[in-house]
Short mmCIF file of C-alpha atoms in Angstrom, two decimals:
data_model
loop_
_atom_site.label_atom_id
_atom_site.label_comp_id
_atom_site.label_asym_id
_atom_site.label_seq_id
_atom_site.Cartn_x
_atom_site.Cartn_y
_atom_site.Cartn_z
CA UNK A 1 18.91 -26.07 16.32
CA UNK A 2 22.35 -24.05 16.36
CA UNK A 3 23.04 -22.64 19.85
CA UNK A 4 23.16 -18.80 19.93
CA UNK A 5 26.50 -16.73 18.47
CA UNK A 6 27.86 -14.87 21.27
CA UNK A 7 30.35 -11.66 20.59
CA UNK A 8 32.82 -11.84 23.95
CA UNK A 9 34.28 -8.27 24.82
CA UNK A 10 37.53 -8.75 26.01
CA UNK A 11 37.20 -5.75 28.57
CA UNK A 12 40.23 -3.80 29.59
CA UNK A 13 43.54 -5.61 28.87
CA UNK A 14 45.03 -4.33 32.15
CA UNK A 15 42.47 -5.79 34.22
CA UNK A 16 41.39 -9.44 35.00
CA UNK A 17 39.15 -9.62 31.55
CA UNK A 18 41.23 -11.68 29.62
CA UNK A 19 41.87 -14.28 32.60
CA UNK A 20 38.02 -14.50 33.06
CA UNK A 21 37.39 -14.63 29.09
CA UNK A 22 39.82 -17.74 28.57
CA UNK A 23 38.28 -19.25 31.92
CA UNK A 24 35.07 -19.17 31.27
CA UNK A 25 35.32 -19.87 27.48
CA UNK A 26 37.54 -23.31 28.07
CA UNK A 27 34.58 -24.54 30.27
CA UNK A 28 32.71 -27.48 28.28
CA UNK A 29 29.50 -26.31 29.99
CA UNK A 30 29.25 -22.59 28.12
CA UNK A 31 30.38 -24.46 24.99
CA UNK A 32 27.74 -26.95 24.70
CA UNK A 33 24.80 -23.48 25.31
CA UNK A 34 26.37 -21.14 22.81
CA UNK A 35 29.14 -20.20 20.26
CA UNK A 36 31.34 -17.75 21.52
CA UNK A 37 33.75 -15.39 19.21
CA UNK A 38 35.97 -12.72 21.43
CA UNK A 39 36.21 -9.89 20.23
CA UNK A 40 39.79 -8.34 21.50
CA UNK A 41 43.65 -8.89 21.26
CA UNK A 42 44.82 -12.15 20.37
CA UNK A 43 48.23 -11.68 22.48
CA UNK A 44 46.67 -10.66 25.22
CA UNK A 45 44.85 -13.21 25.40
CA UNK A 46 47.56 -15.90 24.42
CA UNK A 47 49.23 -14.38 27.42
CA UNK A 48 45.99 -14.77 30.06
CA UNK A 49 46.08 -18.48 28.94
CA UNK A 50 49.62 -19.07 30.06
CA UNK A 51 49.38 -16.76 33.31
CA UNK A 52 46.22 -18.77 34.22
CA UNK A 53 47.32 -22.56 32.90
CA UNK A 54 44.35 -22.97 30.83
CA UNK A 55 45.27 -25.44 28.17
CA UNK A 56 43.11 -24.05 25.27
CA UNK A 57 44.02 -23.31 20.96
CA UNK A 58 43.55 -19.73 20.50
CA UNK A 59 43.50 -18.58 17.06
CA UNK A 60 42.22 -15.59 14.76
CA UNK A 61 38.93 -15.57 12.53
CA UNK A 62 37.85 -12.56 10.19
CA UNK A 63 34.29 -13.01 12.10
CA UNK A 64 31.75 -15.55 13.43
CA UNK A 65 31.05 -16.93 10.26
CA UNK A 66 34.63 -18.50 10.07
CA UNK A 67 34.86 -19.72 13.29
CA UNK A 68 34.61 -23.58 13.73
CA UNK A 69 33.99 -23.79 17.41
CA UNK A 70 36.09 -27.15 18.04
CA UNK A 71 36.41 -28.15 21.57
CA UNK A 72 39.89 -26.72 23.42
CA UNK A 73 39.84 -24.01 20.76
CA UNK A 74 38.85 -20.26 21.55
CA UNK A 75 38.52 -18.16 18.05
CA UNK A 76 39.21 -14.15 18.62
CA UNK A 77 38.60 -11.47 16.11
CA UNK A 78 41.83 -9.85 16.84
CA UNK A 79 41.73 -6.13 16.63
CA UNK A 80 45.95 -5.97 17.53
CA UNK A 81 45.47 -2.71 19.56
CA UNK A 82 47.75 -3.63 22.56
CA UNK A 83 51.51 -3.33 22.73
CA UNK A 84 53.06 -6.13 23.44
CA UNK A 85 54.67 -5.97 26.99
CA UNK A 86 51.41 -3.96 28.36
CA UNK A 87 51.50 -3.51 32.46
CA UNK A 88 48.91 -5.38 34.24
CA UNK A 89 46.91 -3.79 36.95
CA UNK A 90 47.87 0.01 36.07
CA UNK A 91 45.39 2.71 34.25
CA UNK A 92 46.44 2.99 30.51
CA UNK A 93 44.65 5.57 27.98
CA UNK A 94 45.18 2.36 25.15
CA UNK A 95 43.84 -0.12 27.17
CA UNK A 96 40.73 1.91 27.76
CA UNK A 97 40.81 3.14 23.97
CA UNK A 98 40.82 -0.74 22.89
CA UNK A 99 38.16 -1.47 24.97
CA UNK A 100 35.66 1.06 23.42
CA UNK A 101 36.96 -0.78 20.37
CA UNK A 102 36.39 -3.79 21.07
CA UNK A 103 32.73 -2.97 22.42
CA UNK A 104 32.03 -0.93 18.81
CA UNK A 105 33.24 -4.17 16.96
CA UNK A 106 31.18 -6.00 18.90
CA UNK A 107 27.92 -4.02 18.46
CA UNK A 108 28.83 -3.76 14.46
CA UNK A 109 28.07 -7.66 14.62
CA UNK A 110 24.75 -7.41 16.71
CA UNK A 111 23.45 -4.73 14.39
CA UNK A 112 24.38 -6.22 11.41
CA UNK A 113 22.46 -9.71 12.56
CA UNK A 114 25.82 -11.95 12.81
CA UNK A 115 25.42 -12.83 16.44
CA UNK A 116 22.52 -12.87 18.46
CA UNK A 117 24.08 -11.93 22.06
CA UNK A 118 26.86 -9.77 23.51
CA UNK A 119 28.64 -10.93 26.44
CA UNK A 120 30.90 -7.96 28.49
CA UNK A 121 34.26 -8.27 30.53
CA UNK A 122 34.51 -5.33 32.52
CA UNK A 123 36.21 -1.88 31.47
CA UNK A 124 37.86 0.32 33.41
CA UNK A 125 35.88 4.06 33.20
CA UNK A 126 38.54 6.19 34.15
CA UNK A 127 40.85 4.00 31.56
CA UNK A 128 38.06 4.50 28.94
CA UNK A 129 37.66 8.75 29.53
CA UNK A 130 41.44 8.38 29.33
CA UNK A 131 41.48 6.96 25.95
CA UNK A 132 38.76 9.83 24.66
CA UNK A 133 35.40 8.39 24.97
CA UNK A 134 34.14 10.00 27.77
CA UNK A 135 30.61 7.40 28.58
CA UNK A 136 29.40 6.33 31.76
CA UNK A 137 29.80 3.04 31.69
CA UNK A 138 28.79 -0.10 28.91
CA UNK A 139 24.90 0.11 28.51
CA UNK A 140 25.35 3.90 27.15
CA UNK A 141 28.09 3.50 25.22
CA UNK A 142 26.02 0.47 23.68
CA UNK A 143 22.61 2.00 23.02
CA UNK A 144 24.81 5.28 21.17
CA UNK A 145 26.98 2.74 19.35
CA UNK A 146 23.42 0.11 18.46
CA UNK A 147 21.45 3.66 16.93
CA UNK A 148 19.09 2.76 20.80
CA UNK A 149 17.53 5.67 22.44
CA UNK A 150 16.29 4.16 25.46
CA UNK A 151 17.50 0.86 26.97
CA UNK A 152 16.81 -1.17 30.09
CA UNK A 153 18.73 -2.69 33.04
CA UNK A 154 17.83 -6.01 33.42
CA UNK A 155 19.06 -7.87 37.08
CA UNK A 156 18.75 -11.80 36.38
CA UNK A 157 19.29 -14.63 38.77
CA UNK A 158 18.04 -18.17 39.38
CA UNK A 159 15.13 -17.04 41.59
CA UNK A 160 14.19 -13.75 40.10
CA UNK A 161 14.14 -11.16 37.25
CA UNK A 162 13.82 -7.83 37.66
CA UNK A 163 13.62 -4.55 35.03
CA UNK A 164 13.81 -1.16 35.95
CA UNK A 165 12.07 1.88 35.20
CA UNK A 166 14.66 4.22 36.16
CA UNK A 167 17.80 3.46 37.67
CA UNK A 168 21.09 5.71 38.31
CA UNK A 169 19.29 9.01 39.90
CA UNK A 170 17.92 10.06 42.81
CA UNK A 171 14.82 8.88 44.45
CA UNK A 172 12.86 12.06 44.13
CA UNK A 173 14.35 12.35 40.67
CA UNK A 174 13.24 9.04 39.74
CA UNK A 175 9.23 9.59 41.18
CA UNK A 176 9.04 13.40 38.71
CA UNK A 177 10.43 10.96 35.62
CA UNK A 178 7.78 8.12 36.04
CA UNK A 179 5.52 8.64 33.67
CA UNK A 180 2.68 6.00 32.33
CA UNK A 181 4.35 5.89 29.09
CA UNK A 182 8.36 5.16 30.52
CA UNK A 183 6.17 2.67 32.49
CA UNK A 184 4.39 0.74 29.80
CA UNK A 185 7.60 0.91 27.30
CA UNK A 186 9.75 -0.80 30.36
CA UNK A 187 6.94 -3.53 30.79
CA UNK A 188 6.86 -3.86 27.15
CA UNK A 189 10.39 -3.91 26.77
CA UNK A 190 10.73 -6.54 29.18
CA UNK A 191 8.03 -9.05 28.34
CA UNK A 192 9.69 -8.93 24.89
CA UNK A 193 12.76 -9.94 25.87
CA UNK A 194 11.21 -13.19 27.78
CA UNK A 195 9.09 -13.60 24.73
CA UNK A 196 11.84 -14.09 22.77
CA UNK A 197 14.13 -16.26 24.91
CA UNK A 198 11.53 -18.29 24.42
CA UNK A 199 8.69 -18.23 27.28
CA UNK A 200 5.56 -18.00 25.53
CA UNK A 201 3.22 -16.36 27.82
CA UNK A 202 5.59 -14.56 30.40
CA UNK A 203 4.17 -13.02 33.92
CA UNK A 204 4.87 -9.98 34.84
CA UNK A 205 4.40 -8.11 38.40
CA UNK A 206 4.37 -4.49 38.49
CA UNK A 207 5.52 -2.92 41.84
CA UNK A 208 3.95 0.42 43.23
CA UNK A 209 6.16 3.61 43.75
CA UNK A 210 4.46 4.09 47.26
CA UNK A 211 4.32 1.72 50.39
CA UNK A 212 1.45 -0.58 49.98
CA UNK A 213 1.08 0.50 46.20
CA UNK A 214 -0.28 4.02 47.22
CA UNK A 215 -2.81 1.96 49.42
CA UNK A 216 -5.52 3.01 47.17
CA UNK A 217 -4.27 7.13 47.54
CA UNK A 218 -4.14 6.83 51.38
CA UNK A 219 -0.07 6.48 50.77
CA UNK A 220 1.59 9.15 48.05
CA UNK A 221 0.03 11.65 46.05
CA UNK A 222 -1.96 9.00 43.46
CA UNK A 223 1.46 8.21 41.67
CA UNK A 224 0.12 4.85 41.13
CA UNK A 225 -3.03 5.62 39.29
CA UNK A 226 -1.40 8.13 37.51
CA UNK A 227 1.73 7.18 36.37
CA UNK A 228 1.52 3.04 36.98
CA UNK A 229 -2.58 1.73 36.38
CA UNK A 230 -2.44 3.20 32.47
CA UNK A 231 0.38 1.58 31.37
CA UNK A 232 -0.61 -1.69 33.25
CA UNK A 233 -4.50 -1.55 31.10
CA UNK A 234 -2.77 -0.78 28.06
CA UNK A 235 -0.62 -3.72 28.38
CA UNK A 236 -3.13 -6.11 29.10
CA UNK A 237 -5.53 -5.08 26.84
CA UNK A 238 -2.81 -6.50 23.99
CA UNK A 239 -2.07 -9.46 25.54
CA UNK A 240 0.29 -9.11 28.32
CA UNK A 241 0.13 -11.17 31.32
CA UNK A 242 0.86 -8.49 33.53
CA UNK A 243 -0.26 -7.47 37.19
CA UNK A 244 -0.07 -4.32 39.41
CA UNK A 245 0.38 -1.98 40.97
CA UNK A 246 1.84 -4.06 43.75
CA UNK A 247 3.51 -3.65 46.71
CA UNK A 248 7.19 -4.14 46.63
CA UNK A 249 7.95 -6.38 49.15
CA UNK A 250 4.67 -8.69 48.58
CA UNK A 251 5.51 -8.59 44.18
CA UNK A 252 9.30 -9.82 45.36
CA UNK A 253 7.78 -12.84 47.90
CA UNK A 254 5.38 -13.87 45.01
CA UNK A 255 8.05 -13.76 42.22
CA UNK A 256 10.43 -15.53 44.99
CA UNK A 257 7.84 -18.36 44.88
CA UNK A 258 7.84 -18.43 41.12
CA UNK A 259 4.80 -16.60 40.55
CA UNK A 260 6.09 -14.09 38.29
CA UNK A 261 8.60 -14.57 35.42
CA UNK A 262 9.90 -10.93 36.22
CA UNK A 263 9.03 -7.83 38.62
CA UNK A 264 9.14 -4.53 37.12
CA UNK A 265 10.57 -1.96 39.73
CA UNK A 266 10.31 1.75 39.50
CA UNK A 267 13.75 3.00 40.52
CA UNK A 268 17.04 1.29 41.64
CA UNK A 269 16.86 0.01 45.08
CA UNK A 270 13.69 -1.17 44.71
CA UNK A 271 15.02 -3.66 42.55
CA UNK A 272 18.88 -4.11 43.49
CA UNK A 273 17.92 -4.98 46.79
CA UNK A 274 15.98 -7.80 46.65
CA UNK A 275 18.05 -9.54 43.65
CA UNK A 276 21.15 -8.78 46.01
CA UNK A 277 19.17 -10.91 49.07
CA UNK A 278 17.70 -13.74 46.62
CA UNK A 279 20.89 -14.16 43.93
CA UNK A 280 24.01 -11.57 44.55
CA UNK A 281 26.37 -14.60 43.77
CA UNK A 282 24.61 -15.36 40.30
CA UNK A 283 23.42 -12.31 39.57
CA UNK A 284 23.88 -11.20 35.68
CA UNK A 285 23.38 -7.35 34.33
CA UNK A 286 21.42 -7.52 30.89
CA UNK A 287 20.68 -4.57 28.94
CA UNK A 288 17.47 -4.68 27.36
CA UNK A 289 16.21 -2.63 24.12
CA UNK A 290 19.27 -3.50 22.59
CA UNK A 291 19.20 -5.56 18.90
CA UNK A 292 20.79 -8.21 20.92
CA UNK A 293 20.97 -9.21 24.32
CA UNK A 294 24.18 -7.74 26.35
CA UNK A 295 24.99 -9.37 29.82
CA UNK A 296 27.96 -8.31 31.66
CA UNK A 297 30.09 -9.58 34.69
CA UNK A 298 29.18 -8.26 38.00
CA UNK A 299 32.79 -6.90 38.51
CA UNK A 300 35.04 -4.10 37.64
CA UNK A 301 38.57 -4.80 36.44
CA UNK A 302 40.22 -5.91 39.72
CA UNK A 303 43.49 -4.16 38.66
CA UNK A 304 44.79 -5.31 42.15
CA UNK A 305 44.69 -8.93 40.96
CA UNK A 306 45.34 -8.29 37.33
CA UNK A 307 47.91 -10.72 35.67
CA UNK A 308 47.96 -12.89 38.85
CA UNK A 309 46.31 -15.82 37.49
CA UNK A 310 43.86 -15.72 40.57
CA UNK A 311 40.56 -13.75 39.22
CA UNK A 312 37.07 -16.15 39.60
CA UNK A 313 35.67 -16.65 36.18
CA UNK A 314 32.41 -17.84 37.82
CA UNK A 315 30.42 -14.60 36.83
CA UNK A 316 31.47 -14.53 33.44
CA UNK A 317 30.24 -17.94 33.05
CA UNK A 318 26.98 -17.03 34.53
CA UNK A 319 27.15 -14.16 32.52
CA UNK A 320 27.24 -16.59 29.07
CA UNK A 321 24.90 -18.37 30.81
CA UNK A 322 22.43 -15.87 30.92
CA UNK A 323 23.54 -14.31 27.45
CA UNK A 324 22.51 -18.26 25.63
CA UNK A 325 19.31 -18.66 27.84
CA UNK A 326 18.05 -15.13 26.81
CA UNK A 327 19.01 -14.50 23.63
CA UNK A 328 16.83 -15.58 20.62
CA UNK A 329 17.49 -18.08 18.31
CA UNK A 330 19.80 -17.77 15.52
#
């Protein structure tokens, strides 16, 4: 069976993205677990191959279909929106304009069907607001662009998986959001996503809100049976192999033992901590809900190394990594 097509953002062509692209893309390893096609600027990246030494083909295709994937060849869909000449390491309105491009290109592809994965170098957010497209970050610029409402963060390593129910707001913020039905959507959400990566009957462990899951209401003001047991009963009654509410710390041992595929946490340092103990160095960001899986680099655009020919490619290649193992098959 054909390995998965994988759209490759270049990220923001002032930053280390198109050093870590043509890194990670000339390793035989993420060739032989999916195709990749960069999306981007073909110069740019012509010109990360020479600052880096990477001996590698880089040519232009109209789109996945035409690409041939030959070894020591990288294929770009070359959108041509960088001057020649650009600056490394310095903010630039164009650079963060042909990023969002790149990204919409990209996401054209996934909702169209012609690749089954997107695979992010980082952007520069300042750079992007700069070039009139004023998002937070990837995910929401990706769920607008996709026609997605609501979308997951997904934390993947070697030892453990984690979604989240909420993540970027405050604590107290994040207990008045949890509701059973933002629960039971997450779990579903999630258990999808194993489902079709290919684990047939995936395990999921639900983790409390409260110390000691509420300790059955002595802990909390019932948020578990409210807002967590509901969504847990409705999920198993169609099928799902899913447990809870647990207690944080005990869900993370169990899953650290390999007793659950993936923990579902209910706001964001419940789960970044944990994945940040058990897997910082191979962690992967995935954004789930999407018609395609999306992983992303866990760093920003390093413009204080740009265009040195020194930036680690390792967690872009974990990145594609993730991106093959996840996504379905073509």
């Amino acid at each position: 069976m054909k390995t998965p097509l994988v759209a490759v953002t270049m990220g923001d062509g002032a930053g280390v993205g198109p050093e870590v692209v043509v890194r990670a893309l000339a390793d035989p390893e993420v060739r032989s677990l999916c195709r990749p096609v960069v999306v981007g600027d073909l110069g740019r990246l012509r010109d990360a191959a020479r600052i880096t030494g990477v001996e590698v083909e880089l040519r232009a295709v109209a789109g996945p279909e035409d690409a041939t994937f030959e070894p020591g060849t990288i294929e770009v869909i070359d959108l041509g929106l960088l001057p020649a000449g650009l600056p490394y390491g310095a903010l630039s309105a164009v650079a963060g304009d042909a990023a969002y491009q790149y990204v919409k290109a990209a996401s054209e592809l996934a909702v169209a069907g012609r690749v089954q994965a997107i695979c992010t170098a980082p952007l520069n957010k300042e750079a992007l607001h700069a070039g009139g497209h004023p998002y937070p970050g990837h995910t929401e610029l990706l769920a607008e662009l996709c026609g997605v409402d609501e979308v997951s963060m997904m934390l993947s390593t070697p030892t453990v998986k984690v979604i989240h129910v909420t993540t970027h707001i405050g604590l107290v913020d994040a207990i008045e959001r949890i509701d059973d039905a933002l629960v039971e959507r997450t779990i579903r959400r999630g258990d999808a996503t194993l489902r079709d990566s290919g684990l047939a009957r995936p395990r999921l462990g639900v983790c409390g809100i409260n110390p000691h899951a509420g300790e059955n209401g002595l802990f909390g003001r019932g948020e578990e049976a409210e807002k967590i047991v509901p969504a847990v009963e409705r999920c198993r009654a169609d099928g799902i192999d899913v447990q809870g509410p647990l207690p944080a710390d005990t869900a993370f041992f169990l899953a650290g033992r390999g007793d659950y595929d993936l923990i579902v946490a209910m706001y964001h340092d419940q789960g970044h901590g944990p994945v940040k103990v058990l897997g910082l160095e191979s962690g992967v960001n995935i954004s789930v809900g999407l018609p395609v899986i999306r992983t992303s680099v866990d760093h920003g655009t390093a413009f204080d190394i740009a265009g040195q020919g020194i930036a680690d490619a390792g967690s872009m290649i974990e990145a594609l990594r993730q991106a093959a193992a996840l996504a379905p098959s073509p």
